[in-house]
């Protein structure tokens, strides 16, 4: 059994503090090792979430009857 707790983590490049890998690759990734590491961390986190979802897909929530199901038709027999 594998157990992974919740992880909250922040990282910022001191040379390029405005760089956010979620905005795209950006030029700094090619020239700055720390920015490249941020991008790699993001890619690995996304890959991990993808694998977790594939291993244990989220279940669809059971829904109760919708308003459309409860609506009485004008021509229904009572
Ligand atoms: Zn950087």
mmCIF file of C-alpha atoms and ligand atoms in Angstrom:
data_model
loop_
_atom_site.group_PDB
_atom_site.id
_atom_site.type_symbol
_atom_site.label_atom_id
_atom_site.label_comp_id
_atom_site.label_asym_id
_atom_site.label_seq_id
_atom_site.Cartn_x
_atom_site.Cartn_y
_atom_site.Cartn_z
ATOM 1 C CA UNK A 1 0.000 0.000 0.000
ATOM 2 C CA UNK A 2 1.224 3.469 -0.884
ATOM 3 C CA UNK A 3 0.214 6.452 1.177
ATOM 4 C CA UNK A 4 1.065 10.035 0.190
ATOM 5 C CA UNK A 5 0.014 12.941 2.334
ATOM 6 C CA UNK A 6 -0.996 16.344 1.079
ATOM 7 C CA UNK A 7 1.920 18.470 -0.049
ATOM 8 C CA UNK A 8 1.946 22.241 -0.117
ATOM 9 C CA UNK A 9 5.111 23.573 -1.628
ATOM 10 C CA UNK A 10 6.310 26.884 -3.032
ATOM 11 C CA UNK A 11 9.379 27.610 -5.085
ATOM 12 C CA UNK A 12 10.608 30.799 -6.712
ATOM 13 C CA UNK A 13 13.723 31.583 -8.701
ATOM 14 C CA UNK A 14 15.631 34.430 -7.035
ATOM 15 C CA UNK A 15 16.813 35.714 -10.417
ATOM 16 C CA UNK A 16 13.406 35.475 -12.118
ATOM 17 C CA UNK A 17 10.810 35.835 -9.344
ATOM 18 C CA UNK A 18 7.984 36.512 -11.775
ATOM 19 C CA UNK A 19 8.540 33.281 -13.703
ATOM 20 C CA UNK A 20 5.538 30.964 -13.360
ATOM 21 C CA UNK A 21 5.808 27.676 -15.277
ATOM 22 C CA UNK A 22 2.014 27.385 -15.384
ATOM 23 C CA UNK A 23 2.063 30.332 -17.814
ATOM 24 C CA UNK A 24 4.124 28.343 -20.316
ATOM 25 C CA UNK A 25 7.706 27.352 -20.881
ATOM 26 C CA UNK A 26 9.216 30.832 -21.187
ATOM 27 C CA UNK A 27 12.721 31.763 -22.221
ATOM 28 C CA UNK A 28 14.205 31.532 -18.736
ATOM 29 C CA UNK A 29 13.783 27.757 -18.711
ATOM 30 C CA UNK A 30 16.414 27.457 -21.436
ATOM 31 C CA UNK A 31 18.913 29.693 -19.657
ATOM 32 C CA UNK A 32 18.246 29.315 -15.947
ATOM 33 C CA UNK A 33 18.710 26.056 -14.069
ATOM 34 C CA UNK A 34 16.341 27.023 -11.227
ATOM 35 C CA UNK A 35 13.546 28.042 -13.591
ATOM 36 C CA UNK A 36 14.064 24.772 -15.468
ATOM 37 C CA UNK A 37 13.749 22.931 -12.137
ATOM 38 C CA UNK A 38 10.460 24.715 -11.416
ATOM 39 C CA UNK A 39 9.140 23.637 -14.818
ATOM 40 C CA UNK A 40 10.297 20.056 -14.210
ATOM 41 C CA UNK A 41 8.644 19.989 -10.762
ATOM 42 C CA UNK A 42 5.383 21.167 -12.326
ATOM 43 C CA UNK A 43 5.603 18.552 -15.105
ATOM 44 C CA UNK A 44 6.304 15.769 -12.598
ATOM 45 C CA UNK A 45 3.434 16.869 -10.352
ATOM 46 C CA UNK A 46 1.055 16.840 -13.313
ATOM 47 C CA UNK A 47 2.326 13.398 -14.326
ATOM 48 C CA UNK A 48 1.860 12.111 -10.770
ATOM 49 C CA UNK A 49 -1.742 13.354 -10.665
ATOM 50 C CA UNK A 50 -2.399 11.771 -14.065
ATOM 51 C CA UNK A 51 -1.054 8.412 -12.842
ATOM 52 C CA UNK A 52 -3.083 8.617 -9.620
ATOM 53 C CA UNK A 53 -6.270 9.308 -11.573
ATOM 54 C CA UNK A 54 -5.519 6.457 -13.980
ATOM 55 C CA UNK A 55 -4.766 4.067 -11.112
ATOM 56 C CA UNK A 56 -7.840 5.049 -9.132
ATOM 57 C CA UNK A 57 -10.278 6.908 -11.405
ATOM 58 C CA UNK A 58 -12.662 9.308 -9.695
ATOM 59 C CA UNK A 59 -16.142 7.881 -9.324
ATOM 60 C CA UNK A 60 -19.094 9.682 -10.752
ATOM 61 C CA UNK A 61 -21.248 11.107 -8.041
ATOM 62 C CA UNK A 62 -24.666 9.559 -7.796
ATOM 63 C CA UNK A 63 -27.229 12.137 -8.643
ATOM 64 C CA UNK A 64 -30.744 12.272 -7.362
ATOM 65 C CA UNK A 65 -33.615 12.977 -9.672
ATOM 66 C CA UNK A 66 -33.195 16.240 -11.502
ATOM 67 C CA UNK A 67 -35.841 18.920 -11.775
ATOM 68 C CA UNK A 68 -36.640 17.651 -15.266
ATOM 69 C CA UNK A 69 -37.315 14.162 -13.829
ATOM 70 C CA UNK A 70 -39.704 15.590 -11.222
ATOM 71 C CA UNK A 71 -41.629 17.769 -13.644
ATOM 72 C CA UNK A 72 -45.145 16.531 -14.322
ATOM 73 C CA UNK A 73 -45.995 16.278 -17.958
ATOM 74 C CA UNK A 74 -49.204 17.836 -19.166
ATOM 75 C CA UNK A 75 -50.230 14.694 -21.001
ATOM 76 C CA UNK A 76 -49.119 12.085 -18.448
ATOM 77 C CA UNK A 77 -51.760 9.798 -16.946
ATOM 78 C CA UNK A 78 -52.236 10.194 -13.222
HETATM 79 ZN ZN1 LIG B 1 15.409 31.658 -13.115
#
